[in-house]
XYZ file of C-alpha atoms in Angstrom:
567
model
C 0.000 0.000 0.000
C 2.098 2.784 -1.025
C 1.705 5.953 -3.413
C 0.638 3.565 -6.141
C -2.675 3.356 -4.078
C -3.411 6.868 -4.905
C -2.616 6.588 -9.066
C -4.822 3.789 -9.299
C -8.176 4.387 -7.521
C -8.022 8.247 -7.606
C -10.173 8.180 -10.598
C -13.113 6.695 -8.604
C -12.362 8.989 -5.508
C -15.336 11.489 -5.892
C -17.812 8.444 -5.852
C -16.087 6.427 -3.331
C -15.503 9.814 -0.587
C -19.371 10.855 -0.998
C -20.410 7.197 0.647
C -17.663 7.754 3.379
C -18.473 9.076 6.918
C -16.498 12.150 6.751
C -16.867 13.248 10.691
C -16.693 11.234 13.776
C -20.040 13.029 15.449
C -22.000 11.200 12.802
C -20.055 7.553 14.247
C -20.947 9.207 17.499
C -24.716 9.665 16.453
C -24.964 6.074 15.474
C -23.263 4.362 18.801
C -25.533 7.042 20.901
C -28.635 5.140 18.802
C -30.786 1.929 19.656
C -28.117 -0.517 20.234
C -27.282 -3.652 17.686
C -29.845 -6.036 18.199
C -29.125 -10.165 17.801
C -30.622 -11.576 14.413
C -29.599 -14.016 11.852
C -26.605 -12.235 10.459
C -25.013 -10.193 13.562
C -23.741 -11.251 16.689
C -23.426 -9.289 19.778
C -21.062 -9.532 22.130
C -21.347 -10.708 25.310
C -21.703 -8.710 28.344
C -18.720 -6.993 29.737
C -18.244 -3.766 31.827
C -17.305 -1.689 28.518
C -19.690 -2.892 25.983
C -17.494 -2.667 22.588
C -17.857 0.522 20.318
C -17.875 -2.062 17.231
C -20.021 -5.376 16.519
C -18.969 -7.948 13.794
C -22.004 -9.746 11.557
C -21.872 -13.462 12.142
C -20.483 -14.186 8.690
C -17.590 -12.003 8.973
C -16.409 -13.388 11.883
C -16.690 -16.685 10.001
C -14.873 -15.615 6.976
C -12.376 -14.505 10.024
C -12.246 -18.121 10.856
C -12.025 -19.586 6.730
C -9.085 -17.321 5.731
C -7.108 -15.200 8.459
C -7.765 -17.606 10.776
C -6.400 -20.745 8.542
C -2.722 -18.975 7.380
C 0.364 -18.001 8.383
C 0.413 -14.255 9.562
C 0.499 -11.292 7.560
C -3.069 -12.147 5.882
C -5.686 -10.156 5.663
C -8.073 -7.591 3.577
C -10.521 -4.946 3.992
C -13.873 -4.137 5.965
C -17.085 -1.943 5.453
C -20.318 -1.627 6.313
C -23.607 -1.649 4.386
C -25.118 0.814 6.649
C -24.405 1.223 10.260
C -20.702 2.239 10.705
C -21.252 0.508 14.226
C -21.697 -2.734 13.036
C -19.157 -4.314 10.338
C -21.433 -6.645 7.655
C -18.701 -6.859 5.117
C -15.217 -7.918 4.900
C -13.029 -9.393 1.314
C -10.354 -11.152 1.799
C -7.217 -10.663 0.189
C -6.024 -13.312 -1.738
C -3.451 -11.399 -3.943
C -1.529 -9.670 -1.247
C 2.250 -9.448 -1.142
C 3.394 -10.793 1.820
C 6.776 -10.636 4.200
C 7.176 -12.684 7.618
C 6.352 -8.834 9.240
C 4.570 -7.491 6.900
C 1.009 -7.218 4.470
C 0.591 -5.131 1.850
C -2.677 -5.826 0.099
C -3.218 -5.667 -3.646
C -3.569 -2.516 -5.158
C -5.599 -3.742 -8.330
C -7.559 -6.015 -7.106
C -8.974 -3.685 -3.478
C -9.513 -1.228 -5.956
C -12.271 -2.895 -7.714
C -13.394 -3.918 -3.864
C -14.121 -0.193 -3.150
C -15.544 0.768 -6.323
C -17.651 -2.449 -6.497
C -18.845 -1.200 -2.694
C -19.126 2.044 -3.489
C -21.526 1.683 -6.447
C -24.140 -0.023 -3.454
C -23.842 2.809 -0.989
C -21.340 0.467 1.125
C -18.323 2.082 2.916
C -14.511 0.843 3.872
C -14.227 1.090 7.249
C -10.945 -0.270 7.676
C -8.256 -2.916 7.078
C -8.017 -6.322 8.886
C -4.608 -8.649 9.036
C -3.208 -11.387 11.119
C 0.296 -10.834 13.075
C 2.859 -13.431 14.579
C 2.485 -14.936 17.939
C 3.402 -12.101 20.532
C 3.050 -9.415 17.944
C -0.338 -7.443 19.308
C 0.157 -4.017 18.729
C -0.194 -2.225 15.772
C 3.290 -1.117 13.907
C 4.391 1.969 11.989
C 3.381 0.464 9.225
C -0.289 -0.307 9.906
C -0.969 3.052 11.710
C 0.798 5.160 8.745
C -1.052 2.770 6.415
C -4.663 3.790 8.639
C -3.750 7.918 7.870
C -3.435 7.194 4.278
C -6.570 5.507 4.229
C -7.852 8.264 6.722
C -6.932 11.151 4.050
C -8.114 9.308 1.076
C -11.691 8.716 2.200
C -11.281 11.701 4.375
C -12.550 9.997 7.471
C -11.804 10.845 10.803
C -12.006 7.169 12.214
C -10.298 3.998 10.781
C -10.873 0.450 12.306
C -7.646 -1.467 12.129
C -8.090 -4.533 13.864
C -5.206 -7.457 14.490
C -5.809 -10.848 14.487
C -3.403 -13.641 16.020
C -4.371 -16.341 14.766
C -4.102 -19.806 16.577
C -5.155 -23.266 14.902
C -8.168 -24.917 12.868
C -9.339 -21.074 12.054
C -9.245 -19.545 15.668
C -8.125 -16.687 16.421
C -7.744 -13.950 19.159
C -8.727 -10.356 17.672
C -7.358 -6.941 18.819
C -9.818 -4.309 17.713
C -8.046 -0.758 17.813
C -9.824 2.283 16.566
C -7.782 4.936 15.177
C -8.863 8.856 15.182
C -7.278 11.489 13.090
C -7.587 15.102 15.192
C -6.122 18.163 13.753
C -2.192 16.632 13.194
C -2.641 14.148 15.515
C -3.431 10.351 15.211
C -4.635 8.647 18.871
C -4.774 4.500 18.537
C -7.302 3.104 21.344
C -7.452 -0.632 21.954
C -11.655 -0.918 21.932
C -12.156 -4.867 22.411
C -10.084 -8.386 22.666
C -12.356 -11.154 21.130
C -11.644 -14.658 21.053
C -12.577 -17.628 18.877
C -13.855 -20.536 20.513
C -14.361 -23.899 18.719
C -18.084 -24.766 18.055
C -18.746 -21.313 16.627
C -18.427 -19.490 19.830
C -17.081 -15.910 20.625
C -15.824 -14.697 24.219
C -14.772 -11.017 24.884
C -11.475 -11.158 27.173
C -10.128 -9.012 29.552
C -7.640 -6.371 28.097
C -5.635 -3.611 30.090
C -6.226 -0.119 28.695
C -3.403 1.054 25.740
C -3.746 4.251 24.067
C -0.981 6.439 21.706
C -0.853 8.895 20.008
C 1.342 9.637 16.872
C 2.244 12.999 14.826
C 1.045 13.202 11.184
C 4.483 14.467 10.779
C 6.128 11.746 12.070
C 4.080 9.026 10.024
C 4.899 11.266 7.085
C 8.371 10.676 7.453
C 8.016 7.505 7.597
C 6.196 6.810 4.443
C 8.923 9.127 3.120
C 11.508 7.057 3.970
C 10.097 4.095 2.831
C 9.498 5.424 -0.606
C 13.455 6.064 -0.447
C 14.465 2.968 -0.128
C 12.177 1.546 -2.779
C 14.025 4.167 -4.796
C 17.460 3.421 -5.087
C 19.737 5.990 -6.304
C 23.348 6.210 -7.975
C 24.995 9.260 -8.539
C 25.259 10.559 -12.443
C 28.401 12.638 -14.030
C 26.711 15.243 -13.243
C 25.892 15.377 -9.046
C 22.393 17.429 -9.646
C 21.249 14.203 -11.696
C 20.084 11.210 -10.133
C 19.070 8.332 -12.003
C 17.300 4.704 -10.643
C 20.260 1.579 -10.301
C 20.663 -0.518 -12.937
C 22.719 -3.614 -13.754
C 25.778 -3.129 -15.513
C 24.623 -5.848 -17.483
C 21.128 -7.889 -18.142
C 22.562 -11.485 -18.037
C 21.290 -13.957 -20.897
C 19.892 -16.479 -18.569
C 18.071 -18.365 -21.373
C 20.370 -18.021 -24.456
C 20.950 -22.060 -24.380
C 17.407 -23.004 -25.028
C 16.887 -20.580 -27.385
C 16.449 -22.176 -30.190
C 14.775 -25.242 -28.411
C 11.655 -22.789 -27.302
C 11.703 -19.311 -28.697
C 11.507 -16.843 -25.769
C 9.424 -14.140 -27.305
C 6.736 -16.825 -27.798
C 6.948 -18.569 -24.331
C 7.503 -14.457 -23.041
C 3.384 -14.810 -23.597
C 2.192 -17.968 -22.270
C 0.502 -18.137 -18.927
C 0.730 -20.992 -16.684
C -2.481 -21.538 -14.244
C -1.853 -24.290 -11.913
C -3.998 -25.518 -9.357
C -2.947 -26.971 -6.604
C 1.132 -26.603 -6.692
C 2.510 -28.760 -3.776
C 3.692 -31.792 -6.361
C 4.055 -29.810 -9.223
C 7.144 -27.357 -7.505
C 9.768 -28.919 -9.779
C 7.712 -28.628 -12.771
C 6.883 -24.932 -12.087
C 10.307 -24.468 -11.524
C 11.776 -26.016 -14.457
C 9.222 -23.895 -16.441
C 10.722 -20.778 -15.539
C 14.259 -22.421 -16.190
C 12.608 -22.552 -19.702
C 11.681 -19.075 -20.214
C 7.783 -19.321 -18.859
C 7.569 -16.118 -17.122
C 3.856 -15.689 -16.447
C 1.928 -17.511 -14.036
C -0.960 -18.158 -11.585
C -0.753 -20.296 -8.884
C -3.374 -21.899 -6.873
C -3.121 -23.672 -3.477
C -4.796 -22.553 -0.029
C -2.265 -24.969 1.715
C 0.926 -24.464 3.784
C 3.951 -26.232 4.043
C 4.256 -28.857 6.776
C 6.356 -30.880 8.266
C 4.836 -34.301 6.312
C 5.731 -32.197 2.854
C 9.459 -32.617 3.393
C 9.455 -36.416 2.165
C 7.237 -36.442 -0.744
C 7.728 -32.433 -2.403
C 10.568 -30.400 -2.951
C 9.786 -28.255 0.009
C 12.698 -27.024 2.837
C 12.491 -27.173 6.532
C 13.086 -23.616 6.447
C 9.994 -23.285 4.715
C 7.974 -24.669 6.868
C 4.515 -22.489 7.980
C 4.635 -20.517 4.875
C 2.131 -20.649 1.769
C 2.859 -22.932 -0.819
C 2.238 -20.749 -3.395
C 4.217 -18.031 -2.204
C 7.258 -20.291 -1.573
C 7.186 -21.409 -5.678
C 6.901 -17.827 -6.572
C 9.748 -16.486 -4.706
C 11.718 -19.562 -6.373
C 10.096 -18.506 -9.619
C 11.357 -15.040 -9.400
C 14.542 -16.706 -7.940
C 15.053 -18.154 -11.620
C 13.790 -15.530 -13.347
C 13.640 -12.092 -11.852
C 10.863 -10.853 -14.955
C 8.792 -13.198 -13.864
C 4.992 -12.236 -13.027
C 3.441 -14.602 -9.984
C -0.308 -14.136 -9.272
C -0.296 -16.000 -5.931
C -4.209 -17.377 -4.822
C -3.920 -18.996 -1.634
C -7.788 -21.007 -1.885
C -8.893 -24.058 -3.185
C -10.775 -24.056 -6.782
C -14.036 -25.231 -5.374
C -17.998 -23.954 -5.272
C -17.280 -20.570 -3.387
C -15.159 -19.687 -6.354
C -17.844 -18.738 -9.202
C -16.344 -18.905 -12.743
C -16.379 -14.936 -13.160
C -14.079 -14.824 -10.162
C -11.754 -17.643 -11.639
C -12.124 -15.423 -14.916
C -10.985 -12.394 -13.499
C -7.656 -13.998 -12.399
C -7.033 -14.633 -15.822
C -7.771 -11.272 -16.977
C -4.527 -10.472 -14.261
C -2.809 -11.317 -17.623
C -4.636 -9.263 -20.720
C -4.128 -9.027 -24.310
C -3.554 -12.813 -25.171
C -5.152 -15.069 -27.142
C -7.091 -18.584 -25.276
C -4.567 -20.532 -26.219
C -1.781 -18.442 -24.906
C -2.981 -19.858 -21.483
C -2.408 -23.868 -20.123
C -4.715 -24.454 -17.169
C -3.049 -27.556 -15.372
C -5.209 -29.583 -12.415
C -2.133 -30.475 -10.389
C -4.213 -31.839 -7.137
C -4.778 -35.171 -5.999
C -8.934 -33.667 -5.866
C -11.015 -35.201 -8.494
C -13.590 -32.667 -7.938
C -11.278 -29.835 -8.425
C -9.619 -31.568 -11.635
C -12.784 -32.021 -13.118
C -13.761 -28.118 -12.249
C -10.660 -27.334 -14.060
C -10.876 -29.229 -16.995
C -14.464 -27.704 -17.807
C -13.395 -24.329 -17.143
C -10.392 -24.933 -19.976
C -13.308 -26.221 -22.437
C -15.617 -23.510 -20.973
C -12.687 -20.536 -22.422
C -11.457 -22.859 -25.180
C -8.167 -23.406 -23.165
C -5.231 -25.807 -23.626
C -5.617 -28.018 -20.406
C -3.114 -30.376 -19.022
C -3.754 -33.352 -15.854
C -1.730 -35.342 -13.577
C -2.603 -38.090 -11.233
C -0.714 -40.236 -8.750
C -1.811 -43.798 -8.074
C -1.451 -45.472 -4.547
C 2.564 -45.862 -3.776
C 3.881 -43.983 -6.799
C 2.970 -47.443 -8.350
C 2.001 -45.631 -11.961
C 0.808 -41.854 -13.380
C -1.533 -41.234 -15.229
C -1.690 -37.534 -17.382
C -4.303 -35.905 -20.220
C -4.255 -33.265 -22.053
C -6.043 -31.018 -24.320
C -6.533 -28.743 -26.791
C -9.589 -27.598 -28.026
C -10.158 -28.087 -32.010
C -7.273 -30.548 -32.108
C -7.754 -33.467 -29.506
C -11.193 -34.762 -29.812
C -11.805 -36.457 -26.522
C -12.777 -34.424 -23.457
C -11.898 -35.839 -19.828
C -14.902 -37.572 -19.440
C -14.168 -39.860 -23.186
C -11.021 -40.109 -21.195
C -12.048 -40.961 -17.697
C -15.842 -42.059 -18.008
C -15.301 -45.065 -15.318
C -13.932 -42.911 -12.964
C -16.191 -39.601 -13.434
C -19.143 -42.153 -13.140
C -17.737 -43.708 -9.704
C -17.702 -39.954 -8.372
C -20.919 -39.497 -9.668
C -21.957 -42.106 -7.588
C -20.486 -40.685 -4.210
C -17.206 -42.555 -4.417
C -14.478 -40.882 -2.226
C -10.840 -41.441 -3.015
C -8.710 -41.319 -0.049
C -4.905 -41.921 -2.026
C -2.731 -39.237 -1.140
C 0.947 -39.238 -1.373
C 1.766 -41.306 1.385
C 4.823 -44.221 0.808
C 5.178 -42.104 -2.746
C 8.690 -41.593 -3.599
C 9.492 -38.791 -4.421
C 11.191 -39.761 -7.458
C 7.890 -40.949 -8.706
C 6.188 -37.647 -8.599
C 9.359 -35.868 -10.220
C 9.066 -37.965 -12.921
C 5.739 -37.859 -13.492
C 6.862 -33.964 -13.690
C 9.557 -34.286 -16.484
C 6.707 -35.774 -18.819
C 4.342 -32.772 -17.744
C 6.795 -30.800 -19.151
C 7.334 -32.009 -21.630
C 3.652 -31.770 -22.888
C 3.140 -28.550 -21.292
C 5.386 -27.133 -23.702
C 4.041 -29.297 -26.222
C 0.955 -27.489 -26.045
C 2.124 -24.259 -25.046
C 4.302 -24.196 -28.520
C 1.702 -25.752 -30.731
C 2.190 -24.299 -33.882
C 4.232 -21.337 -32.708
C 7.350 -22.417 -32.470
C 8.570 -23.576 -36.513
C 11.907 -25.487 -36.156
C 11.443 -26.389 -32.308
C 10.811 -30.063 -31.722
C 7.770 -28.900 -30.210
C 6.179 -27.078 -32.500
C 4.011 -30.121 -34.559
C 4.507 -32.802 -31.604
C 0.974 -32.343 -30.878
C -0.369 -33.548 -34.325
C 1.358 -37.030 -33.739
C -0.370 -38.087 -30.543
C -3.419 -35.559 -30.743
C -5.453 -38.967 -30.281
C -3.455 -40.613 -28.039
C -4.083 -37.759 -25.166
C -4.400 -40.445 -22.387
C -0.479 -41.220 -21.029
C 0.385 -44.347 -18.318
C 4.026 -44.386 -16.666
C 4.087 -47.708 -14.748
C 6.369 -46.654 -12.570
C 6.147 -49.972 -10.213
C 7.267 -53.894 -11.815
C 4.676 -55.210 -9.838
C 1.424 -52.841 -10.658
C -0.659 -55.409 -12.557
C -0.174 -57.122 -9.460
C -0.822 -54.049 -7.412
C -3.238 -52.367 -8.990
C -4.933 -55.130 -11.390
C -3.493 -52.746 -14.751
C -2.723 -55.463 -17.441
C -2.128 -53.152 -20.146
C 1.664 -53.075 -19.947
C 1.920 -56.566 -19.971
C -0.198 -56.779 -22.999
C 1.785 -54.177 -24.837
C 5.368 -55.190 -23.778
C 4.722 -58.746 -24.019
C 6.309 -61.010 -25.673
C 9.432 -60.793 -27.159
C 9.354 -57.408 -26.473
C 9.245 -58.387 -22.446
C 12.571 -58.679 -22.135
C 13.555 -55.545 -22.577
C 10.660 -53.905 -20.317
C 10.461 -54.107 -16.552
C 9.614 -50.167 -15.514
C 9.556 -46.794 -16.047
C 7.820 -47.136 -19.620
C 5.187 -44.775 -21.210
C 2.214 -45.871 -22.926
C -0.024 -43.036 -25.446
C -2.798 -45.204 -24.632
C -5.219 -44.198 -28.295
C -8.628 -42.605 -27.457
C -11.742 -41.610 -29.422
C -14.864 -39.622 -28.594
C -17.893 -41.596 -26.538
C -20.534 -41.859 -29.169
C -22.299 -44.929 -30.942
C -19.610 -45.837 -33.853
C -17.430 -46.496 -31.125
C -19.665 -49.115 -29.189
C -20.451 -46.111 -26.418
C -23.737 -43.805 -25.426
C -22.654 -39.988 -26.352
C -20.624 -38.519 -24.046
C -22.482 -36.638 -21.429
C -19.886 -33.808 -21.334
C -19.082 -33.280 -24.957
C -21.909 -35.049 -26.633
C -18.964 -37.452 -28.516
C -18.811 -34.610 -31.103
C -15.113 -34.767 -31.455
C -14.656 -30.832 -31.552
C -14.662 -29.857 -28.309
C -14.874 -26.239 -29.121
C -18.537 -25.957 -29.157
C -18.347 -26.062 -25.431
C -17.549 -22.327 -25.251
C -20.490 -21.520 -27.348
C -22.787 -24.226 -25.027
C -21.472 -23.062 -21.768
C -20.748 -19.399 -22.085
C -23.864 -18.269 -20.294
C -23.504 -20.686 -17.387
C -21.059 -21.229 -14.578
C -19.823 -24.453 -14.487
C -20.658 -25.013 -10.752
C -24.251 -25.596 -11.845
C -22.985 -28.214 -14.825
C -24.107 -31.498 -13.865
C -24.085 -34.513 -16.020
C -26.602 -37.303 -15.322
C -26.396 -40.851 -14.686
């Protein structure tokens, strides 16, 4: 949140500062009022001696609980009411922020659109809410200079700025300070402690009295100085002249694979992957390739149980996945652009939102995008997949079986493979259909398993990241030659017909040909559309057309959320 805040909303100011309160006697009118009554969507506090100058709505204290409360500190977003200032009813979530270990700054682009989209409904920001490390309950310089920006903008006299700790399983304790701007002076009051309780309860604690007060001077400085030493400087010939630091020289990290995959072409492509713990090699070694765009998707952290099955470090541990591969990312390749989305592609995410992460990236063409379902979560991969058919998007799978005994990967590409994902996995989409549950996750995996699995990914990622782009790359027509063959096996284990029942390697490598098999071979197992001339009903996703690209047409109006195929 720094002076870029200003250059990019200022051109909704005038609507957003008519819905703000612009005095605290009209806060004061509204506390002095009827007091917040217990319904369906608020929840009062519980009697103390000093009843607490703010209430929270039940459902923001339980998106408190989904997000803030669920992640490692320095999380967090923005507040407002719909009506009474008393009584906070509305709260987003942050999802894009830039995080340090001590510090949140929350996304410029994307809270912009928050207060416009609130504005435009009569709602107003009332302030900013964000988790800090055990032991850390006060509010910094940071967050109090960050309240008088905030303060000026919507020229309020009052900002809320309360401080969550959180604790485990989505508790939390929560430090609600009020700060007041008067004249050149900013005072920061500690109003209320509240405290999560399992089984949806909420307990007001005991809290000692802490008030301060800050000059508007002194929190000008500081933003000053912070602007500084984003700033760096190096004297010119001429000591009047300043001019930002630059390299000496822009290394040419890339100039190897040059001519394997042209830059300029991959300089476009955007990678979406969802769910990232697995795939951290492959993301890597696509920015070792010259991929410089992507969006990753993941609301886990790293654990403890991550260190033998992903390329994860103990030093890592407690941090967001997704913001671990991007500083890797950006490790490898300093240009690179990481939209970082710490939730799970599931039913509170509508399509439009999903859509509007995409649009992070503008100006490209569909297939200038790869959306890969990289989690172990059929109901997420199969989300995923219909959302690349939905936009006419390349779309790339992989899947783990029990043990690291085999992989399994598809992919597409709309107007050149002609089976969709459930041609491909009609057994298995029907079992799901059905209420089956998987419950294989990574456990006795090797980890070489999974990073091989990863060096094929690549391999077709590329393949259909290039398609047709790339003329004398390997991977520029590799597409055409196994554009029916979009189903891919690994047997990874010697033993999986006998673990898993899977003949087909046998059948293939039998023979004379046995003796030269035993593992680590992969099959392009041939595929066709579900319809009658291939002894199966129609396909219930694609209709067994064979072009899949009549999906965008078919499901443009809807979100797929409400897509249900019937048994």
């Amino acid at each position: 949140m720094r002076n870029e805040f200003f250059a990019n909303i200022e051109a909704g100011a005038a609507a957003v500062r008519s819905l703000a309160c612009s005095s605290a006697d009209r806060l004061t009118r509204q506390l002095a009022s009827d007091p917040v009554r217990e319904s369906q969507n608020q929840l009062p506090c519980p009697e103390k001696p000093a009843e607490p100058t703010v209430r929270f709505s039940r459902q923001v204290l339980a998106d408190f609980r989904s997000n803030v409360g669920r992640y490692a500190p320095e999380t967090g977003g923005m507040m407002g009411s719909t009506g009474d200032m008393a009584l906070v009813d509305l709260c987003h979530f942050d999802a894009l922020s830039r995080n340090t270990p001590g510090t949140f700054y929350y996304d410029v682009d994307s809270m912009t659109k928050v207060f416009h989209d609130w504005a435009e409904k009569g709602y107003r920001v009332t302030g900013i809410y964000h988790s800090h490390p055990r032991g850390c309950i006060r509010p910094s310089y940071h967050d109090i200079s960050t309240a008088l920006i905030h303060l000026r903008f919507f020229e309020q006299d009052f900002f809320y700025l309360p401080i969550l700790r959180p604790a485990r399983k989505g508790l939390f304790t929560l430090y609600f300070y009020i700060v007041h701007l008067k004249g050149d002076t900013l005072t920061v009051d500690l109003d209320h402690v509240l405290r999560a309780e399992s089984g949806s309860r909420y307990a007001l604690c005991t809290f000692a009295p802490w008030h301060r007060e800050y000059s508007v001077a002194e929190m000008d400085a500081y933003r000053a100085s912070l602007e500084a030493q984003e700033q760096p400087e190096t004297p010119a010939e001429d000591p009047v002249v300043k001019a930002p630091a630059q390299p000496a020289e822009t290394p040419d990290y890339f100039g190897k694979v040059r001519s394997l995959y042209p830059q300029k072409v991959l300089e476009q492509k955007v990678v979406v992957c969802i769910g990232v713990g697995g795939a951290r090699s492959f993301l890597e070694n696509c920015a070792r390739s010259g991929l410089r765009n992507f969006i990753l998707m993941d609301p886990d952290i790293v654990s403890p149980s991550n260190i033998a099955t992903q390329a994860v470090f103990i030093s890592e541990m407690g941090r967001k996945k997704v913001e671990v591969i991007r500083d890797r990312i950006r490790d490898i390749n300093p240009d690179a652009q990481v939209l970082c989305i710490p939730r799970a592609l599931d039913d509170a995410m509508s399509d439009e939102a999903f859509k509007a992460y995409l649009d992070r990236f503008p100006g490209r063409k569909v297939t200038d995008y790869l959306i890969l379902g990289c989690t172990d979560n059929f109901a997420a991969q199969k989300r995923s997949s219909m959302l690349a058919l939905k936009y006419g998007m390349p779309y790339l799978a992989a899947m783990m079986y029990a043990h690291g005994a085999a992989a399994e990967l598809i992919f597409l590409y709309p107007g050149v493979t002609a089976s969709c994902p459930r041609c491909l996995l009609r057994s298995r989409f029907e079992q799901y259909e059905h209420g089956y549950q998987n419950d294989v996750d990574s456990s006795a995996c090797p980890i070489f398993a999974t990073e091989r699995m990863n060096a094929t990914k690549g391999y077709l990622a590329l393949m259909l990241l290039l398609y047709h782009e790339a003329p004398g790359s390997p991977f520029n027509t590799m597409l055409d030659a196994v554009k029916d063959r979009n189903f891919v096996w690994i047997r990874l284990a010697p033993d999986l017909k006998e673990q898993l029942g899977i003949q087909l390697f046998d059948q293939v490598l039998g023979g004379d040909a046995g003796c030269f098999a035993y593992m680590d071979e992969t099959l392009w197992v041939p595929q066709h559309p579900d319809r009658p001339e291939f002894g199966a009903k129609p396909c219930k996703m694609c209709g067994g057309t064979g072009d899949l690209r009549h999906l965008q047409v078919d499901w443009a109006e809807l979100d797929t959320r409400a897509i249900h195929f019937d048994t």
